[in-house]
Short mmCIF file of C-alpha atoms and ligand atoms in Angstrom, two decimals:
data_model
loop_
_atom_site.label_atom_id
_atom_site.label_comp_id
_atom_site.label_asym_id
_atom_site.label_seq_id
_atom_site.Cartn_x
_atom_site.Cartn_y
_atom_site.Cartn_z
CA MET A 1 200.39 170.78 125.83
CA ILE A 2 201.76 169.14 129.01
CA THR A 3 205.61 169.26 128.49
CA PRO A 4 207.82 166.24 129.58
CA ILE A 5 208.95 168.27 132.42
CA GLN A 6 205.27 168.91 133.59
CA GLN A 7 204.78 165.22 133.05
CA LYS A 8 207.50 164.38 135.73
CA LEU A 9 206.28 166.92 137.83
CA LEU A 10 202.63 165.37 137.81
CA ARG A 11 204.14 161.95 138.49
CA GLN A 12 205.78 163.18 141.45
CA LEU A 13 202.35 164.93 142.54
CA SER A 14 200.30 161.56 141.51
CA ASP A 15 200.08 160.28 145.10
CA GLY A 16 198.25 163.28 146.30
CA ALA A 17 200.70 164.06 149.07
CA VAL A 18 202.39 167.60 149.57
CA HIS A 19 205.83 167.88 147.75
CA SER A 20 208.00 170.77 148.60
CA GLY A 21 209.02 172.85 145.53
CA THR A 22 212.59 172.07 146.44
CA ALA A 23 212.20 168.42 146.65
CA LEU A 24 210.02 168.57 143.20
CA GLY A 25 213.10 170.46 141.59
CA GLU A 26 215.54 167.94 142.82
CA VAL A 27 213.54 164.89 141.27
CA VAL A 28 212.83 167.04 138.02
CA GLY A 29 216.30 168.86 137.73
CA ILE A 30 215.30 172.35 137.78
CA SER A 31 214.83 175.26 140.52
CA ARG A 32 212.29 175.71 143.11
CA ALA A 33 211.62 178.72 141.11
CA ALA A 34 211.40 177.06 137.88
CA VAL A 35 208.85 174.35 139.62
CA TRP A 36 206.56 177.35 140.73
CA LYS A 37 206.62 178.49 136.81
CA GLN A 38 205.66 175.09 135.72
CA ILE A 39 202.96 174.67 138.26
CA GLN A 40 201.37 178.10 136.67
CA SER A 41 201.62 177.33 133.47
CA LEU A 42 199.91 173.95 134.06
CA HIS A 43 197.21 176.01 136.19
CA ALA A 44 196.88 177.96 132.95
CA ALA A 45 196.43 174.87 130.93
CA GLY A 46 193.49 173.80 133.11
CA VAL A 47 195.68 171.20 135.35
CA ALA A 48 194.78 172.33 138.99
CA ILE A 49 197.58 171.77 141.52
CA LEU A 50 196.90 173.14 145.22
CA PRO A 51 199.54 175.27 146.70
CA GLU A 52 199.97 174.52 150.47
CA ALA A 53 201.14 177.45 152.40
CA ARG A 54 205.00 177.19 153.07
CA GLN A 55 205.10 173.34 152.40
CA GLY A 56 204.78 172.97 148.41
CA TYR A 57 201.99 171.45 146.11
CA ARG A 58 199.67 168.83 146.01
CA LEU A 59 197.14 167.55 143.55
CA PRO A 60 193.31 167.74 144.70
CA LEU A 61 193.34 163.63 144.45
CA PRO A 62 195.79 160.88 143.81
CA ILE A 63 195.82 159.73 140.42
CA HIS A 64 196.19 156.23 138.78
CA PHE A 65 197.80 157.33 135.32
CA LEU A 66 196.07 155.91 132.26
CA ASP A 67 198.07 152.81 131.04
CA ARG A 68 197.91 151.33 127.65
CA GLN A 69 199.24 147.92 128.78
CA ARG A 70 196.81 147.63 131.43
CA ILE A 71 193.57 148.45 129.23
CA GLU A 72 194.95 145.98 126.76
CA GLU A 73 195.42 143.38 129.49
CA ALA A 74 191.93 143.71 130.72
CA LEU A 75 190.27 143.42 127.53
CA ALA A 76 188.35 140.18 126.43
CA PRO A 77 190.20 137.77 124.03
CA ASP A 78 188.13 138.52 121.02
CA ILE A 79 188.10 142.57 121.62
CA GLY A 80 191.92 143.17 121.32
CA GLY A 81 191.91 142.01 117.47
CA GLN A 82 188.90 144.09 116.64
CA LEU A 83 190.77 147.52 117.58
CA ALA A 84 193.31 149.08 115.40
CA GLY A 85 195.22 150.49 118.68
CA ILE A 86 195.01 152.15 121.96
CA GLN A 87 196.38 155.48 122.35
CA THR A 88 196.66 157.33 126.03
CA LEU A 89 197.46 161.22 125.83
CA TRP A 90 198.27 163.52 128.66
CA ASP A 91 196.25 166.40 127.33
CA CYS A 92 194.07 167.31 124.27
CA ASP A 93 191.25 169.66 123.28
CA SER A 94 188.89 166.88 122.94
CA THR A 95 189.42 163.10 122.41
CA ASN A 96 186.82 163.21 119.81
CA SER A 97 188.05 166.18 118.09
CA GLU A 98 191.59 164.64 118.27
CA LEU A 99 190.57 161.40 116.98
CA MET A 100 188.46 162.98 114.07
CA ARG A 101 191.47 164.79 112.93
CA GLN A 102 193.75 161.51 113.11
CA HIS A 103 190.87 159.97 111.09
CA HIS A 104 191.31 162.64 108.16
CA SER A 105 195.12 161.94 108.67
CA GLY A 106 194.64 158.05 108.04
CA ALA A 107 193.72 156.45 111.29
CA ARG A 108 192.10 153.35 111.26
CA PRO A 109 189.24 152.85 112.42
CA GLY A 110 189.10 150.79 115.69
CA THR A 111 191.40 153.11 116.85
CA ALA A 112 190.80 154.22 120.62
CA LEU A 113 192.02 157.20 122.01
CA LEU A 114 191.94 158.25 126.04
CA ALA A 115 193.33 161.18 127.59
CA GLU A 116 194.21 162.55 131.14
CA HIS A 117 192.61 165.90 130.54
CA GLN A 118 190.71 167.88 127.91
CA SER A 119 191.02 171.48 127.47
CA ALA A 120 188.17 171.91 125.47
CA GLY A 121 185.74 168.90 126.58
CA ARG A 122 182.67 168.96 124.32
CA GLY A 123 179.14 167.90 125.58
CA ARG A 124 176.01 167.49 123.44
CA ARG A 125 174.40 170.45 121.89
CA GLY A 126 177.71 172.79 121.84
CA ARG A 127 178.16 172.68 125.54
CA GLU A 128 181.47 172.38 127.53
CA TRP A 129 182.42 169.09 129.39
CA ILE A 130 183.98 169.73 132.63
CA SER A 131 187.37 167.41 132.32
CA PRO A 132 189.39 167.83 135.29
CA PHE A 133 193.08 166.18 134.97
CA GLY A 134 193.18 162.58 135.89
CA GLY A 135 189.71 162.54 137.38
CA SER A 136 187.66 161.07 134.88
CA LEU A 137 187.25 158.90 131.96
CA TYR A 138 187.54 160.73 128.51
CA LEU A 139 187.57 157.80 126.08
CA SER A 140 186.86 158.05 122.09
CA LEU A 141 186.29 155.19 119.40
CA LEU A 142 186.79 155.53 116.00
CA TRP A 143 184.42 153.21 114.14
CA ARG A 144 183.16 152.32 110.43
CA PHE A 145 179.79 151.62 109.16
CA PRO A 146 179.19 150.60 105.79
CA SER A 147 175.65 152.41 105.86
CA GLY A 148 174.87 156.02 105.34
CA PRO A 149 174.46 158.30 108.61
CA MET A 150 170.49 157.90 108.46
CA ALA A 151 170.88 154.33 109.51
CA LEU A 152 172.81 155.07 112.81
CA SER A 153 169.83 157.38 114.59
CA GLY A 154 169.91 154.91 117.61
CA LEU A 155 173.45 154.58 117.73
CA ALA A 156 173.72 156.91 120.43
CA ILE A 157 171.38 154.50 122.60
CA ALA A 158 173.30 151.53 121.66
CA VAL A 159 176.53 153.15 123.09
CA GLY A 160 174.29 154.33 126.30
CA ILE A 161 173.36 150.66 126.88
CA ALA A 162 177.03 149.28 126.69
CA ALA A 163 178.28 152.13 128.96
CA ALA A 164 175.54 151.46 131.35
CA GLU A 165 176.21 147.52 131.32
CA ALA A 166 180.21 148.11 131.49
CA LEU A 167 179.36 150.14 134.75
CA MET A 168 177.29 147.30 136.17
CA GLU A 169 180.02 144.67 135.41
CA LEU A 170 182.32 147.26 137.40
CA GLY A 171 179.77 146.91 140.12
CA VAL A 172 177.95 149.88 140.17
CA GLU A 173 174.64 149.71 141.34
CA GLY A 174 171.65 151.80 140.11
CA VAL A 175 172.76 152.91 136.90
CA GLU A 176 169.99 154.78 134.66
CA LEU A 177 169.61 156.08 131.24
CA LYS A 178 168.32 159.55 130.32
CA TRP A 179 167.25 159.80 126.83
CA PRO A 180 168.94 160.09 124.57
CA ASN A 181 172.28 159.15 126.18
CA ASP A 182 172.94 160.60 129.79
CA ILE A 183 174.23 158.19 132.03
CA HIS A 184 172.77 158.82 135.66
CA LEU A 185 173.34 157.53 138.97
CA GLN A 186 171.81 158.55 142.41
CA GLY A 187 169.89 161.66 140.89
CA GLY A 188 173.06 162.89 138.87
CA LYS A 189 174.60 162.84 135.72
CA LEU A 190 177.34 160.40 135.82
CA GLY A 191 178.15 160.41 132.38
CA GLY A 192 177.46 161.34 128.75
CA VAL A 193 177.71 160.14 125.08
CA LEU A 194 178.91 162.34 122.05
CA ILE A 195 179.03 161.10 118.61
CA ASP A 196 180.69 162.84 115.78
CA LEU A 197 180.03 161.70 112.21
CA GLU A 198 181.27 161.75 108.80
CA GLY A 199 180.05 160.05 105.61
CA GLU A 200 178.25 160.18 102.65
CA THR A 201 174.36 159.33 102.14
CA GLU A 202 175.03 156.21 100.52
CA GLY A 203 177.61 155.06 102.99
CA PRO A 204 180.32 154.45 104.57
CA THR A 205 180.08 156.47 107.54
CA HIS A 206 182.93 156.99 110.05
CA VAL A 207 181.72 157.90 113.66
CA VAL A 208 183.70 159.05 116.38
CA ILE A 209 182.26 157.63 119.71
CA GLY A 210 183.06 159.68 122.81
CA ILE A 211 182.27 158.69 126.29
CA GLY A 212 182.94 160.57 129.65
CA ILE A 213 182.12 159.36 133.04
CA ASN A 214 183.09 161.09 136.16
CA VAL A 215 185.24 158.93 138.00
CA GLU A 216 186.43 161.12 141.01
CA ILE A 217 185.84 164.87 140.63
CA PRO A 218 187.68 167.48 142.86
CA GLU A 219 185.32 169.52 144.77
CA GLN A 220 186.42 172.73 142.96
CA GLU A 221 185.70 171.49 139.46
CA GLY A 222 182.68 169.69 140.70
CA GLN A 223 181.25 173.06 141.24
CA ARG A 224 181.87 174.26 137.51
CA ILE A 225 179.44 171.75 136.52
CA GLY A 226 175.85 173.22 135.71
CA GLN A 227 173.90 170.44 136.97
CA PRO A 228 173.49 167.86 139.50
CA TRP A 229 176.14 165.30 139.11
CA SER A 230 177.56 162.09 140.38
CA SER A 231 180.75 160.40 140.39
CA LEU A 232 182.05 156.73 140.52
CA SER A 233 183.84 157.36 143.93
CA GLN A 234 181.26 158.53 145.37
CA GLN A 235 179.05 155.23 145.37
CA LEU A 236 181.92 153.14 145.50
CA GLY A 237 183.57 154.78 148.06
CA ALA A 238 186.94 154.88 146.23
CA ALA A 239 187.83 155.65 142.44
CA PRO A 240 187.76 152.55 140.48
CA SER A 241 190.79 151.85 138.15
CA ARG A 242 190.04 153.92 135.11
CA ASN A 243 192.35 151.37 133.09
CA ARG A 244 189.65 148.72 134.02
CA LEU A 245 186.68 150.83 133.30
CA ALA A 246 187.92 151.64 129.66
CA ALA A 247 188.69 147.95 128.99
CA LEU A 248 184.90 146.97 129.97
CA LEU A 249 183.45 149.63 128.40
CA LEU A 250 185.48 148.54 125.25
CA ASN A 251 184.36 144.90 125.78
CA ARG A 252 180.46 145.83 126.11
CA LEU A 253 180.73 148.77 123.17
CA ILE A 254 182.46 146.62 120.42
CA PRO A 255 179.99 143.87 120.54
CA LEU A 256 177.26 145.81 120.49
CA LEU A 257 178.58 148.08 117.70
CA ASN A 258 178.80 144.76 115.46
CA ARG A 259 175.48 143.77 116.36
CA PHE A 260 173.82 147.40 115.98
CA GLU A 261 175.55 147.31 112.23
CA GLN A 262 173.59 143.76 111.64
CA GLN A 263 170.41 144.35 113.30
CA GLY A 264 170.05 148.10 113.96
CA LEU A 265 168.61 149.01 117.24
CA GLU A 266 165.31 147.03 117.46
CA PRO A 267 167.07 143.69 119.09
CA LEU A 268 168.85 145.88 121.84
CA LEU A 269 165.34 147.50 123.10
CA PRO A 270 164.89 144.97 125.64
CA GLN A 271 168.19 145.68 127.12
CA TRP A 272 167.33 149.76 127.02
CA GLU A 273 163.82 149.31 128.90
CA PRO A 274 165.04 148.41 132.45
CA LEU A 275 167.39 151.22 132.21
CA ASP A 276 164.99 154.02 131.01
CA LEU A 277 164.94 156.67 133.73
CA VAL A 278 162.15 158.49 132.27
CA LYS A 279 159.75 155.77 131.28
CA ASP A 280 156.07 156.54 131.96
CA ARG A 281 157.01 159.63 133.79
CA LYS A 282 155.99 163.32 133.18
CA VAL A 283 158.89 165.02 131.23
CA VAL A 284 159.68 168.10 129.67
CA LEU A 285 161.44 168.26 126.48
CA GLN A 286 163.34 171.34 125.14
CA LEU A 287 163.60 171.60 121.37
CA GLU A 288 164.53 174.44 119.14
CA GLY A 289 163.18 177.06 121.63
CA LYS A 290 159.91 175.19 122.09
CA THR A 291 158.94 173.22 125.47
CA ILE A 292 156.80 170.37 125.03
CA THR A 293 155.49 168.37 127.99
CA GLY A 294 153.99 164.91 128.18
CA THR A 295 154.49 161.35 129.66
CA ALA A 296 157.56 159.17 128.26
CA ARG A 297 156.63 156.09 126.38
CA GLY A 298 159.90 154.54 125.84
CA ILE A 299 161.67 154.86 122.37
CA ASP A 300 161.17 153.37 119.30
CA ARG A 301 163.24 151.15 117.03
CA THR A 302 164.94 154.22 115.72
CA GLY A 303 165.78 155.66 118.97
CA ALA A 304 163.26 158.40 118.71
CA LEU A 305 161.79 159.38 122.26
CA GLN A 306 157.83 158.43 122.34
CA LEU A 307 156.20 161.28 124.01
CA GLU A 308 152.36 161.00 124.68
CA HIS A 309 150.75 164.55 124.97
CA SER A 310 146.56 164.58 125.11
CA GLY A 311 146.45 160.89 124.54
CA VAL A 312 148.29 160.68 120.94
CA VAL A 313 152.18 159.27 121.23
CA ARG A 314 154.65 161.21 119.06
CA PRO A 315 157.93 160.26 118.14
CA TYR A 316 160.89 163.03 118.96
CA PHE A 317 164.55 162.79 117.48
CA SER A 318 166.27 165.28 119.51
CA GLY A 319 166.23 167.52 122.36
CA ASP A 320 166.96 168.41 126.06
CA LEU A 321 164.59 165.89 128.35
CA SER A 322 164.11 166.84 132.00
CA LEU A 323 161.41 165.37 134.73
CA ARG A 324 158.74 167.45 135.45
CA LEU A 325 158.47 168.14 138.98
CA HIS A 326 155.36 169.57 139.31
CA SER A 327 152.18 168.24 137.40
C1 BTN B 1 176.79 165.04 126.98
O1 BTN B 1 176.89 166.22 126.75
O2 BTN B 1 176.14 164.03 127.88
C2 BTN B 1 177.72 164.37 126.12
C3 BTN B 1 179.38 164.23 127.12
C4 BTN B 1 180.43 163.49 126.43
C5 BTN B 1 181.91 163.53 126.91
C6 BTN B 1 183.10 162.94 126.32
S1 BTN B 1 184.53 163.10 127.09
C7 BTN B 1 185.27 162.07 125.62
C8 BTN B 1 184.57 162.56 124.32
N1 BTN B 1 185.45 163.94 123.95
C9 BTN B 1 184.86 164.98 124.05
O3 BTN B 1 185.02 166.15 124.03
N2 BTN B 1 183.48 164.59 124.51
C10 BTN B 1 183.38 163.26 124.67
#
């Protein structure tokens, strides 16, 4: 947990400039030694603050904090009314896990949750999602579908489309989606979607839709990402406002969720096609210890990958997909 004193320190450091321990202590009302202790404990919690020899401390990058009011101001007129509320947290284990807990204690569908930092960010298939403080977007939305989970197999695809369209509206060029829901930019992974769901066979189903987007990743944190990655600041030349990005995502996502509930994935397929990174390319699918090679032939209306092998096209519902570099 990031304590109120630590929050004050982080606000002082948010400009990315070097601040001396003495100056920080004066603002926060603690001694220089106590500042050092607080910075150590932030480090232990996974918030990187760089010591500058004999000068003080600085954050790896300047930060513009998440701000609920700014997000609300940038929402489209018909979207705010469909949300049950927006929360911004300094820190949590995972915005998906936190929102699922809140669902269990009565949070209403339509609740959106964002955090500056995740200490145990989760990716697909049990992987870790590297979640540096203040540098990226970690957004989760609680939603209720009247149907059972079986009807939601294409949901992750719909969410990926919404995310890609929001990024295009932000001015990002060349966004692509890698089945099922990796967001790609300039040959690296820019973001991903994680959906946790709970429901009865007959419905309703409650889902927590989590979206992570690399906005600006400090170099050191980037080295921990175990695959080629990209960030918005790399392409746009500067980090865009995460508050605006969050609003654009919600503006796109909520109408798509309503449409998906009414009509399923089928009417969204024309939106997927131009974004499909692997369409008609040779790919490798890793699935339960097996490696399946073939040519990707798009997706069907359930969201399953159509993989052609020896002239036969078969659907695949999960797995890790990569491009085959050598045929
Ligand atoms: C993937 O592996 O591609 C999915 C990554 C999803 C990351 C987001 S960040 C917000 C939400 N909270 C999490 O713990 N994970 C998702």
